[in-house]
PDB file of C-alpha atoms in Angstrom:
ATOM      1  CA  MET A1482       0.412   0.284  -0.190  1.00 41.00           C
ATOM      2  CA  ALA A1483       1.164   3.220  -0.840  1.00 55.00           C
ATOM      3  CA  GLY A1484       2.144   5.493   1.753  1.00 72.00           C
ATOM      4  CA  LYS A1485       1.166   8.996   2.520  1.00 86.00           C
ATOM      5  CA  ASN A1486       2.556  12.229   0.534  1.00 89.00           C
ATOM      6  CA  TYR A1487       3.285  15.295   2.200  1.00 92.00           C
ATOM      7  CA  TYR A1488       3.145  17.892  -0.179  1.00 88.00           C
ATOM      8  CA  ALA A1489       2.966  20.872   2.461  1.00 87.00           C
ATOM      9  CA  THR A1490       5.567  19.340   4.184  1.00 88.00           C
ATOM     10  CA  VAL A1491       7.718  18.853   1.706  1.00 86.00           C
ATOM     11  CA  ALA A1492       7.272  22.667  -0.040  1.00 81.00           C
ATOM     12  CA  GLY A1493       7.990  23.782   3.597  1.00 82.00           C
ATOM     13  CA  LEU A1494      11.435  22.102   4.082  1.00 83.00           C
ATOM     14  CA  ARG A1495      13.445  24.905   3.517  1.00 75.00           C
ATOM     15  CA  GLU A1496      11.232  27.570   5.935  1.00 68.00           C
ATOM     16  CA  TYR A1497      11.918  24.876   8.764  1.00 66.00           C
ATOM     17  CA  ALA A1498      15.712  24.179   7.837  1.00 65.00           C
ATOM     18  CA  LEU A1499      16.522  27.829   8.272  1.00 57.00           C
ATOM     19  CA  ASP A1500      16.874  29.668  11.827  1.00 53.00           C
ATOM     20  CA  ALA A1501      15.675  32.657  11.636  1.00 42.00           C
ATOM     21  CA  ASP A1502      19.251  34.313  13.575  1.00 45.00           C
ATOM     22  CA  SER A1503      21.700  33.292  11.708  1.00 44.00           C
ATOM     23  CA  LYS A1504      19.793  32.460   7.869  1.00 57.00           C
ATOM     24  CA  GLY A1505      22.077  28.023   8.575  1.00 65.00           C
ATOM     25  CA  LEU A1506      20.793  24.958   9.590  1.00 74.00           C
ATOM     26  CA  ASP A1507      19.004  24.042  12.643  1.00 82.00           C
ATOM     27  CA  ILE A1508      18.494  20.527  12.524  1.00 85.00           C
ATOM     28  CA  HIS A1509      16.605  19.776  15.664  1.00 87.00           C
ATOM     29  CA  ALA A1510      13.925  22.428  15.305  1.00 87.00           C
ATOM     30  CA  LEU A1511      13.738  21.394  12.108  1.00 89.00           C
ATOM     31  CA  ARG A1512      13.334  18.056  13.359  1.00 93.00           C
ATOM     32  CA  GLU A1513      10.496  18.237  15.686  1.00 92.00           C
ATOM     33  CA  SER A1514       8.982  20.553  13.014  1.00 91.00           C
ATOM     34  CA  LEU A1515       8.571  17.160  11.025  1.00 94.00           C
ATOM     35  CA  TYR A1516       7.836  15.690  14.050  1.00 95.00           C
ATOM     36  CA  GLU A1517       4.801  17.487  14.495  1.00 94.00           C
ATOM     37  CA  GLU A1518       2.965  16.549  10.779  1.00 94.00           C
ATOM     38  CA  LEU A1519       4.141  13.452  10.331  1.00 96.00           C
ATOM     39  CA  SER A1520       1.769  10.434  11.346  1.00 96.00           C
ATOM     40  CA  ALA A1521       2.895   8.256  14.029  1.00 96.00           C
ATOM     41  CA  SER A1522       3.895   5.455  11.939  1.00 96.00           C
ATOM     42  CA  ASP A1523       6.360   8.142  10.120  1.00 97.00           C
ATOM     43  CA  ALA A1524       7.601   9.876  12.958  1.00 97.00           C
ATOM     44  CA  SER A1525       8.965   6.051  13.877  1.00 97.00           C
ATOM     45  CA  LEU A1526      10.727   6.218  10.867  1.00 97.00           C
ATOM     46  CA  LEU A1527      12.200   9.572  11.666  1.00 97.00           C
ATOM     47  CA  HIS A1528      13.434   8.064  15.309  1.00 97.00           C
ATOM     48  CA  LEU A1529      14.808   5.137  13.676  1.00 98.00           C
ATOM     49  CA  LEU A1530      17.288   7.306  11.530  1.00 98.00           C
ATOM     50  CA  TYR A1531      18.474   9.449  14.303  1.00 97.00           C
ATOM     51  CA  ALA A1532      18.782   5.982  16.440  1.00 98.00           C
ATOM     52  CA  ALA A1533      22.048   5.439  14.605  1.00 97.00           C
ATOM     53  CA  CYS A1534      23.081   8.496  15.965  1.00 97.00           C
ATOM     54  CA  ASP A1535      22.154   7.069  19.272  1.00 98.00           C
ATOM     55  CA  CYS A1536      24.177   3.722  19.516  1.00 98.00           C
ATOM     56  CA  GLU A1537      27.206   5.738  18.910  1.00 97.00           C
ATOM     57  CA  ASN A1538      26.668   7.789  21.692  1.00 98.00           C
ATOM     58  CA  ILE A1539      25.766   4.565  23.659  1.00 98.00           C
ATOM     59  CA  VAL A1540      29.095   3.436  22.158  1.00 97.00           C
ATOM     60  CA  SER A1541      30.911   6.083  23.916  1.00 97.00           C
ATOM     61  CA  LEU A1542      28.779   5.531  26.918  1.00 97.00           C
ATOM     62  CA  HIS A1543      30.374   1.953  27.169  1.00 97.00           C
ATOM     63  CA  TYR A1544      33.136   2.690  27.241  1.00 97.00           C
ATOM     64  CA  GLY A1545      34.190   5.612  29.086  1.00 97.00           C
ATOM     65  CA  SER A1546      34.046   7.968  26.483  1.00 96.00           C
ATOM     66  CA  THR A1547      32.679  12.133  26.644  1.00 95.00           C
ATOM     67  CA  ALA A1548      32.456  11.777  22.441  1.00 95.00           C
ATOM     68  CA  PHE A1549      28.616  12.515  21.888  1.00 96.00           C
ATOM     69  CA  ASN A1550      26.672  12.778  18.632  1.00 95.00           C
ATOM     70  CA  LEU A1551      24.429  15.739  18.735  1.00 92.00           C
ATOM     71  CA  LEU A1552      22.249  15.051  15.919  1.00 93.00           C
ATOM     72  CA  GLY A1553      20.870  11.921  18.174  1.00 95.00           C
ATOM     73  CA  ASN A1554      17.517  11.737  19.743  1.00 95.00           C
ATOM     74  CA  LEU A1555      18.480  11.383  23.100  1.00 96.00           C
ATOM     75  CA  THR A1556      20.243  14.010  25.011  1.00 95.00           C
ATOM     76  CA  ARG A1557      23.068  12.778  27.304  1.00 96.00           C
ATOM     77  CA  GLU A1558      20.923  12.799  30.489  1.00 97.00           C
ATOM     78  CA  GLU A1559      18.579  10.609  28.410  1.00 97.00           C
ATOM     79  CA  LEU A1560      21.239   8.262  27.724  1.00 96.00           C
ATOM     80  CA  ALA A1561      22.969   7.790  30.380  1.00 96.00           C
ATOM     81  CA  GLU A1562      19.018   6.630  31.905  1.00 96.00           C
ATOM     82  CA  GLU A1563      18.741   4.181  28.837  1.00 95.00           C
ATOM     83  CA  TYR A1564      22.457   2.765  29.320  1.00 96.00           C
ATOM     84  CA  ALA A1565      20.473   2.146  32.908  1.00 96.00           C
ATOM     85  CA  ASN A1566      17.644   0.998  31.983  1.00 95.00           C
ATOM     86  CA  PRO A1567      16.601   1.069  28.204  1.00 96.00           C
ATOM     87  CA  THR A1568      12.979   1.842  27.219  1.00 93.00           C
ATOM     88  CA  ARG A1569      13.300   4.405  24.366  1.00 95.00           C
ATOM     89  CA  LEU A1570      15.954   3.011  21.585  1.00 96.00           C
ATOM     90  CA  PRO A1571      14.752   0.456  18.771  1.00 96.00           C
ATOM     91  CA  LYS A1572      13.803  -2.961  21.059  1.00 96.00           C
ATOM     92  CA  GLY A1573      16.168  -5.224  19.490  1.00 97.00           C
ATOM     93  CA  VAL A1574      19.165  -2.504  20.676  1.00 98.00           C
ATOM     94  CA  ALA A1575      17.689  -2.329  23.735  1.00 97.00           C
ATOM     95  CA  ALA A1576      18.100  -6.016  24.616  1.00 97.00           C
ATOM     96  CA  VAL A1577      21.904  -5.894  23.618  1.00 98.00           C
ATOM     97  CA  ILE A1578      22.239  -3.522  26.441  1.00 98.00           C
ATOM     98  CA  ARG A1579      20.362  -5.596  28.873  1.00 97.00           C
ATOM     99  CA  ALA A1580      22.260  -8.979  27.576  1.00 97.00           C
ATOM    100  CA  TYR A1581      26.056  -7.149  27.905  1.00 97.00           C
ATOM    101  CA  ALA A1582      24.337  -5.930  31.723  1.00 96.00           C
ATOM    102  CA  ASP A1583      23.625  -9.330  32.040  1.00 96.00           C
ATOM    103  CA  PRO A1584      25.803 -12.009  31.087  1.00 96.00           C
ATOM    104  CA  GLU A1585      23.413 -14.048  32.551  1.00 95.00           C
ATOM    105  CA  GLY A1586      20.302 -12.830  31.794  1.00 95.00           C
ATOM    106  CA  GLU A1587      17.460 -13.820  29.369  1.00 95.00           C
ATOM    107  CA  ASP A1588      18.411 -11.472  26.855  1.00 95.00           C
ATOM    108  CA  ALA A1589      21.668 -12.889  26.703  1.00 95.00           C
ATOM    109  CA  GLU A1590      20.190 -16.115  25.190  1.00 95.00           C
ATOM    110  CA  GLU A1591      20.101 -14.404  21.933  1.00 94.00           C
ATOM    111  CA  VAL A1592      22.703 -11.939  22.100  1.00 95.00           C
ATOM    112  CA  ASP A1593      26.742 -12.960  21.273  1.00 94.00           C
ATOM    113  CA  VAL A1594      28.243 -11.112  24.665  1.00 95.00           C
ATOM    114  CA  THR A1595      31.693 -12.242  23.087  1.00 95.00           C
ATOM    115  CA  GLU A1596      31.509 -10.459  20.341  1.00 94.00           C
ATOM    116  CA  ARG A1597      32.847  -6.632  20.840  1.00 94.00           C
ATOM    117  CA  PHE A1598      30.072  -4.687  22.361  1.00 97.00           C
ATOM    118  CA  GLU A1599      29.557  -2.210  19.066  1.00 96.00           C
ATOM    119  CA  LYS A1600      29.397  -4.796  16.859  1.00 95.00           C
ATOM    120  CA  SER A1601      26.534  -6.502  18.667  1.00 96.00           C
ATOM    121  CA  LEU A1602      24.781  -3.310  18.959  1.00 97.00           C
ATOM    122  CA  PHE A1603      24.745  -1.703  15.640  1.00 97.00           C
ATOM    123  CA  GLU A1604      23.863  -5.681  13.856  1.00 97.00           C
ATOM    124  CA  ALA A1605      20.749  -5.045  16.232  1.00 97.00           C
ATOM    125  CA  TYR A1606      20.500  -1.493  15.095  1.00 98.00           C
ATOM    126  CA  TYR A1607      21.029  -2.860  11.209  1.00 98.00           C
ATOM    127  CA  ALA A1608      18.646  -5.562  11.726  1.00 97.00           C
ATOM    128  CA  GLU A1609      15.530  -2.979  12.974  1.00 97.00           C
ATOM    129  CA  CYS A1610      16.424  -1.524   9.710  1.00 98.00           C
ATOM    130  CA  ALA A1611      15.760  -4.207   7.563  1.00 97.00           C
ATOM    131  CA  ALA A1612      12.844  -4.995   9.047  1.00 97.00           C
ATOM    132  CA  SER A1613      11.422  -1.349   8.745  1.00 97.00           C
ATOM    133  CA  LYS A1614       8.205  -0.274   6.618  1.00 95.00           C
ATOM    134  CA  SER A1615      10.334   2.132   4.484  1.00 96.00           C
ATOM    135  CA  ARG A1616      11.873   0.951   1.407  1.00 96.00           C
ATOM    136  CA  PHE A1617      14.028   4.015   1.552  1.00 97.00           C
ATOM    137  CA  MET A1618      15.266   2.992   4.765  1.00 98.00           C
ATOM    138  CA  ARG A1619      16.102  -0.614   4.426  1.00 98.00           C
ATOM    139  CA  GLU A1620      17.812   0.127   1.665  1.00 97.00           C
ATOM    140  CA  TRP A1621      19.956   3.140   2.554  1.00 98.00           C
ATOM    141  CA  SER A1622      20.693   1.153   6.378  1.00 97.00           C
ATOM    142  CA  GLU A1623      21.792  -1.349   4.064  1.00 97.00           C
ATOM    143  CA  PHE A1624      24.438   0.338   1.971  1.00 97.00           C
ATOM    144  CA  ASP A1625      24.948   2.465   5.582  1.00 97.00           C
ATOM    145  CA  ARG A1626      26.116  -1.053   6.872  1.00 97.00           C
ATOM    146  CA  THR A1627      28.053  -1.903   3.914  1.00 97.00           C
ATOM    147  CA  LEU A1628      30.133   1.353   3.902  1.00 97.00           C
ATOM    148  CA  ARG A1629      30.809   1.450   6.976  1.00 96.00           C
ATOM    149  CA  ASN A1630      32.195  -2.044   7.217  1.00 96.00           C
ATOM    150  CA  ILE A1631      34.167  -1.557   4.102  1.00 96.00           C
ATOM    151  CA  GLN A1632      36.042   1.729   5.873  1.00 96.00           C
ATOM    152  CA  ALA A1633      36.494  -0.954   8.740  1.00 95.00           C
ATOM    153  CA  ALA A1634      37.969  -3.049   6.791  1.00 95.00           C
ATOM    154  CA  ALA A1635      40.419  -0.717   4.976  1.00 94.00           C
ATOM    155  CA  VAL A1636      41.007   0.070   8.135  1.00 94.00           C
ATOM    156  CA  ALA A1637      41.702  -3.486   9.667  1.00 94.00           C
ATOM    157  CA  ARG A1638      43.852  -4.864   6.563  1.00 94.00           C
ATOM    158  CA  ALA A1639      45.888  -1.709   6.900  1.00 91.00           C
ATOM    159  CA  GLU A1640      46.391  -2.637  10.946  1.00 93.00           C
ATOM    160  CA  GLY A1641      46.944  -6.066  10.432  1.00 94.00           C
ATOM    161  CA  ILE A1642      43.648  -6.340  12.449  1.00 93.00           C
ATOM    162  CA  PRO A1643      41.690  -9.739  11.600  1.00 93.00           C
ATOM    163  CA  VAL A1644      39.016  -8.258   8.830  1.00 93.00           C
ATOM    164  CA  ASN A1645      36.702 -10.344  10.855  1.00 92.00           C
ATOM    165  CA  GLU A1646      36.576  -8.912  14.308  1.00 92.00           C
ATOM    166  CA  VAL A1647      35.484  -5.318  12.385  1.00 94.00           C
ATOM    167  CA  ILE A1648      32.528  -6.622   9.640  1.00 95.00           C
ATOM    168  CA  VAL A1649      29.442  -5.903  10.966  1.00 96.00           C
ATOM    169  CA  GLY A1650      26.423  -7.959   9.890  1.00 93.00           C
ATOM    170  CA  GLY A1651      26.212 -11.205   7.514  1.00 91.00           C
ATOM    171  CA  GLY A1652      25.215 -11.171   3.715  1.00 92.00           C
ATOM    172  CA  ASP A1653      26.760 -11.410   0.423  1.00 92.00           C
ATOM    173  CA  ALA A1654      28.872  -8.221   0.689  1.00 93.00           C
ATOM    174  CA  ALA A1655      30.230  -9.049   4.073  1.00 94.00           C
ATOM    175  CA  GLU A1656      31.658 -12.369   3.919  1.00 94.00           C
ATOM    176  CA  GLN A1657      32.908 -11.378   0.902  1.00 93.00           C
ATOM    177  CA  MET A1658      34.920  -9.028   2.699  1.00 95.00           C
ATOM    178  CA  ARG A1659      35.983 -11.225   5.398  1.00 93.00           C
ATOM    179  CA  ARG A1660      37.289 -14.027   2.544  1.00 92.00           C
ATOM    180  CA  SER A1661      38.734 -11.724  -0.412  1.00 91.00           C
ATOM    181  CA  SER A1662      42.287 -10.675  -0.137  1.00 91.00           C
ATOM    182  CA  ALA A1663      41.474  -7.941  -3.142  1.00 92.00           C
ATOM    183  CA  ALA A1664      42.267  -4.064  -2.815  1.00 89.00           C
ATOM    184  CA  ASP A1665      38.821  -3.209  -2.818  1.00 90.00           C
ATOM    185  CA  PHE A1666      37.669  -6.572  -1.129  1.00 93.00           C
ATOM    186  CA  GLY A1667      36.150  -7.626  -4.627  1.00 92.00           C
ATOM    187  CA  LEU A1668      32.904  -5.628  -4.290  1.00 94.00           C
ATOM    188  CA  ARG A1669      33.640  -2.917  -7.253  1.00 85.00           C
ATOM    189  CA  GLY A1670      31.290  -5.074  -9.960  1.00 85.00           C
ATOM    190  CA  GLU A1671      28.676  -5.104  -7.670  1.00 90.00           C
ATOM    191  CA  TYR A1672      29.490  -1.886  -5.004  1.00 93.00           C
ATOM    192  CA  ASP A1673      30.184   0.726  -7.181  1.00 92.00           C
ATOM    193  CA  TYR A1674      31.300   3.084  -4.437  1.00 94.00           C
ATOM    194  CA  ALA A1675      33.769   0.135  -2.666  1.00 94.00           C
ATOM    195  CA  GLU A1676      36.621   1.736  -4.845  1.00 93.00           C
ATOM    196  CA  GLY A1677      36.057   4.958  -3.796  1.00 94.00           C
ATOM    197  CA  VAL A1678      35.381   4.401   0.185  1.00 95.00           C
ATOM    198  CA  VAL A1679      39.308   2.312  -0.367  1.00 94.00           C
ATOM    199  CA  ALA A1680      40.598   4.762  -1.854  1.00 93.00           C
ATOM    200  CA  ALA A1681      39.959   7.144   0.446  1.00 93.00           C
ATOM    201  CA  VAL A1682      40.729   5.041   3.174  1.00 93.00           C
ATOM    202  CA  ASN A1683      43.981   4.140   2.492  1.00 92.00           C
ATOM    203  CA  ASP A1684      45.636   7.088  -0.053  1.00 89.00           C
ATOM    204  CA  GLU A1685      44.431   9.862   1.236  1.00 85.00           C
ATOM    205  CA  HIS A1686      45.769  11.325   4.280  1.00 88.00           C
ATOM    206  CA  ASP A1687      44.229  15.085   5.294  1.00 91.00           C
ATOM    207  CA  ILE A1688      41.544  13.788   7.374  1.00 91.00           C
ATOM    208  CA  LEU A1689      38.384  16.202   6.193  1.00 92.00           C
ATOM    209  CA  GLU A1690      39.348  16.018   2.298  1.00 93.00           C
ATOM    210  CA  LYS A1691      38.857  11.587   3.907  1.00 94.00           C
ATOM    211  CA  GLU A1692      35.785  12.283   4.967  1.00 93.00           C
ATOM    212  CA  ARG A1693      34.273  15.097   2.536  1.00 94.00           C
ATOM    213  CA  LYS A1694      34.331  12.187  -0.421  1.00 94.00           C
ATOM    214  CA  ILE A1695      32.706   9.600   1.887  1.00 96.00           C
ATOM    215  CA  ASP A1696      30.188  11.945   2.316  1.00 95.00           C
ATOM    216  CA  ILE A1697      29.739  12.584  -1.536  1.00 95.00           C
ATOM    217  CA  ILE A1698      29.062   9.309  -1.918  1.00 96.00           C
ATOM    218  CA  ARG A1699      26.290   9.310   0.641  1.00 96.00           C
ATOM    219  CA  TRP A1700      24.917  12.573  -0.928  1.00 95.00           C
ATOM    220  CA  SER A1701      24.629  10.751  -3.914  1.00 95.00           C
ATOM    221  CA  GLN A1702      23.951   7.266  -3.052  1.00 96.00           C
ATOM    222  CA  ALA A1703      20.864   9.262  -1.017  1.00 96.00           C
ATOM    223  CA  ASP A1704      19.762  10.567  -4.705  1.00 94.00           C
ATOM    224  CA  GLU A1705      20.105   7.074  -6.215  1.00 95.00           C
ATOM    225  CA  LEU A1706      17.605   5.880  -3.375  1.00 96.00           C
ATOM    226  CA  SER A1707      15.029   8.549  -3.753  1.00 93.00           C
ATOM    227  CA  VAL A1708      14.948   9.484  -7.356  1.00 90.00           C
ATOM    228  CA  PHE A1709      11.071   8.926  -7.605  1.00 87.00           C
ATOM    229  CA  ASN A1710      10.150   9.751  -4.342  1.00 87.00           C
ATOM    230  CA  TYR A1711       9.045  13.708  -4.017  1.00 86.00           C
ATOM    231  CA  PHE A1712       6.892  14.187  -1.300  1.00 90.00           C
ATOM    232  CA  ASP A1713       6.665  10.607   0.309  1.00 94.00           C
ATOM    233  CA  MET A1714       8.280  10.008   3.873  1.00 96.00           C
ATOM    234  CA  ASP A1715      10.950   8.629   1.917  1.00 95.00           C
ATOM    235  CA  ALA A1716      11.722  11.192   0.270  1.00 93.00           C
ATOM    236  CA  ILE A1717      11.482  13.319   3.831  1.00 95.00           C
ATOM    237  CA  LEU A1718      14.259  10.825   5.008  1.00 97.00           C
ATOM    238  CA  ALA A1719      16.561  11.060   2.235  1.00 95.00           C
ATOM    239  CA  TYR A1720      16.481  14.909   2.611  1.00 94.00           C
ATOM    240  CA  MET A1721      17.666  14.306   6.681  1.00 95.00           C
ATOM    241  CA  VAL A1722      19.965  12.214   5.610  1.00 96.00           C
ATOM    242  CA  LYS A1723      21.382  15.235   3.335  1.00 94.00           C
ATOM    243  CA  VAL A1724      21.083  17.470   6.428  1.00 92.00           C
ATOM    244  CA  ASN A1725      23.035  15.154   8.500  1.00 93.00           C
ATOM    245  CA  ILE A1726      25.322  15.788   6.607  1.00 93.00           C
ATOM    246  CA  VAL A1727      25.288  19.356   6.357  1.00 91.00           C
ATOM    247  CA  ALA A1728      25.177  19.635   9.960  1.00 88.00           C
ATOM    248  CA  ARG A1729      28.056  17.130  10.308  1.00 89.00           C
ATOM    249  CA  TRP A1730      30.359  20.158   8.039  1.00 90.00           C
ATOM    250  CA  ALA A1731      29.142  23.036   9.777  1.00 86.00           C
ATOM    251  CA  LEU A1732      30.630  21.903  12.671  1.00 85.00           C
ATOM    252  CA  LEU A1733      33.615  20.466  11.099  1.00 88.00           C
ATOM    253  CA  ASP A1734      34.655  22.919   8.282  1.00 89.00           C
ATOM    254  CA  PRO A1735      31.667  25.648   8.495  1.00 86.00           C
ATOM    255  CA  ALA A1736      32.421  26.949   4.338  1.00 89.00           C
ATOM    256  CA  ARG A1737      32.235  23.579   3.688  1.00 88.00           C
ATOM    257  CA  GLY A1738      28.995  22.946   5.900  1.00 87.00           C
ATOM    258  CA  ARG A1739      27.227  26.562   3.731  1.00 86.00           C
ATOM    259  CA  GLU A1740      28.795  24.973   0.326  1.00 89.00           C
ATOM    260  CA  MET A1741      26.345  21.650   0.836  1.00 88.00           C
ATOM    261  CA  PHE A1742      23.601  23.669   2.994  1.00 86.00           C
ATOM    262  CA  ASN A1743      22.990  25.805  -0.604  1.00 87.00           C
ATOM    263  CA  ARG A1744      23.502  22.863  -2.482  1.00 88.00           C
ATOM    264  CA  LEU A1745      20.519  21.114  -0.136  1.00 87.00           C
ATOM    265  CA  MET A1746      18.162  24.615  -0.882  1.00 83.00           C
ATOM    266  CA  ALA A1747      19.086  24.106  -4.779  1.00 85.00           C
ATOM    267  CA  GLU A1748      17.780  20.753  -4.996  1.00 84.00           C
ATOM    268  CA  LEU A1749      14.491  21.749  -3.434  1.00 79.00           C
ATOM    269  CA  ASP A1750      13.670  24.305  -5.735  1.00 75.00           C
ATOM    270  CA  GLY A1751      13.996  21.393  -8.333  1.00 63.00           C
ATOM    271  CA  ARG A1752      11.563  20.241  -5.884  1.00 57.00           C
ATOM    272  CA  ASP A1753       9.095  22.955  -5.767  1.00 54.00           C
ATOM    273  CA  VAL A1754       9.498  22.943 -10.218  1.00 46.00           C
ATOM    274  CA  VAL A1755       8.026  18.960  -9.671  1.00 51.00           C
ATOM    275  CA  ALA A1756       5.281  20.533  -6.725  1.00 50.00           C
ATOM    276  CA  ALA A1757       3.911  23.040  -9.488  1.00 45.00           C
ATOM    277  CA  ALA A1758       3.858  20.300 -12.365  1.00 45.00           C
ATOM    278  CA  THR A1759       2.275  17.987 -10.128  1.00 51.00           C
ATOM    279  CA  ALA A1760      -0.577  20.707  -9.381  1.00 47.00           C
ATOM    280  CA  LYS A1761      -1.721  21.160 -12.617  1.00 46.00           C
TER     281      LYS A1761
END
């Protein structure tokens, strides 16, 4: 069954994205505005998208790091509460947290607590995404997992760490990375971005430039996965993926962040054209 369309919401994304004072991106205000307009089931998809950031923060908390991704659903205080008693995170993610907290408990019967915590946590997160009703969420999370696995595998190989120790999840791509000795892990034929990711990791010594090249791949994939989506929830999810990239670069490199923000606004102009044509 086709999902709900959000014509007015998508048409208003530019206004939601701009902060009145700085004329820049206010991602938290944007997200709250969207929650007010989305159906309950679609709001849960947006929450799931940002649960990836919560997982990053849970990993940091687990290992005693102060690193914190500000894009997550949960504040530092809320996250600490969730870590002690998970009730708001995806069910599979919550089960992993409980299993590692109590290796003899019921949840540990379904979770391999001998694996590294972050590996089990993200395997649970990606499993939740794979079961999503949203095509974009399913395909984006599969892409995101594969891209992160390629990055991790390339770094592991360079540092002499067994690749199997860093690969999250199963599937053909993961198994190929575990077995292959090829420079691109034998993935180039099926994943056209694989060679670019490996090259960025191995050949680019400027950290910011490395991140930029990988984020270009992410942006392009979000475009590709939503090419025929204009006003539905998948279109909004693709837009928010790009918003996340813009927000990150606004912190890393303000000039680059502004460049990406302008690109995002230009893409919205294109959607205005489509909206006008649809209305006729």
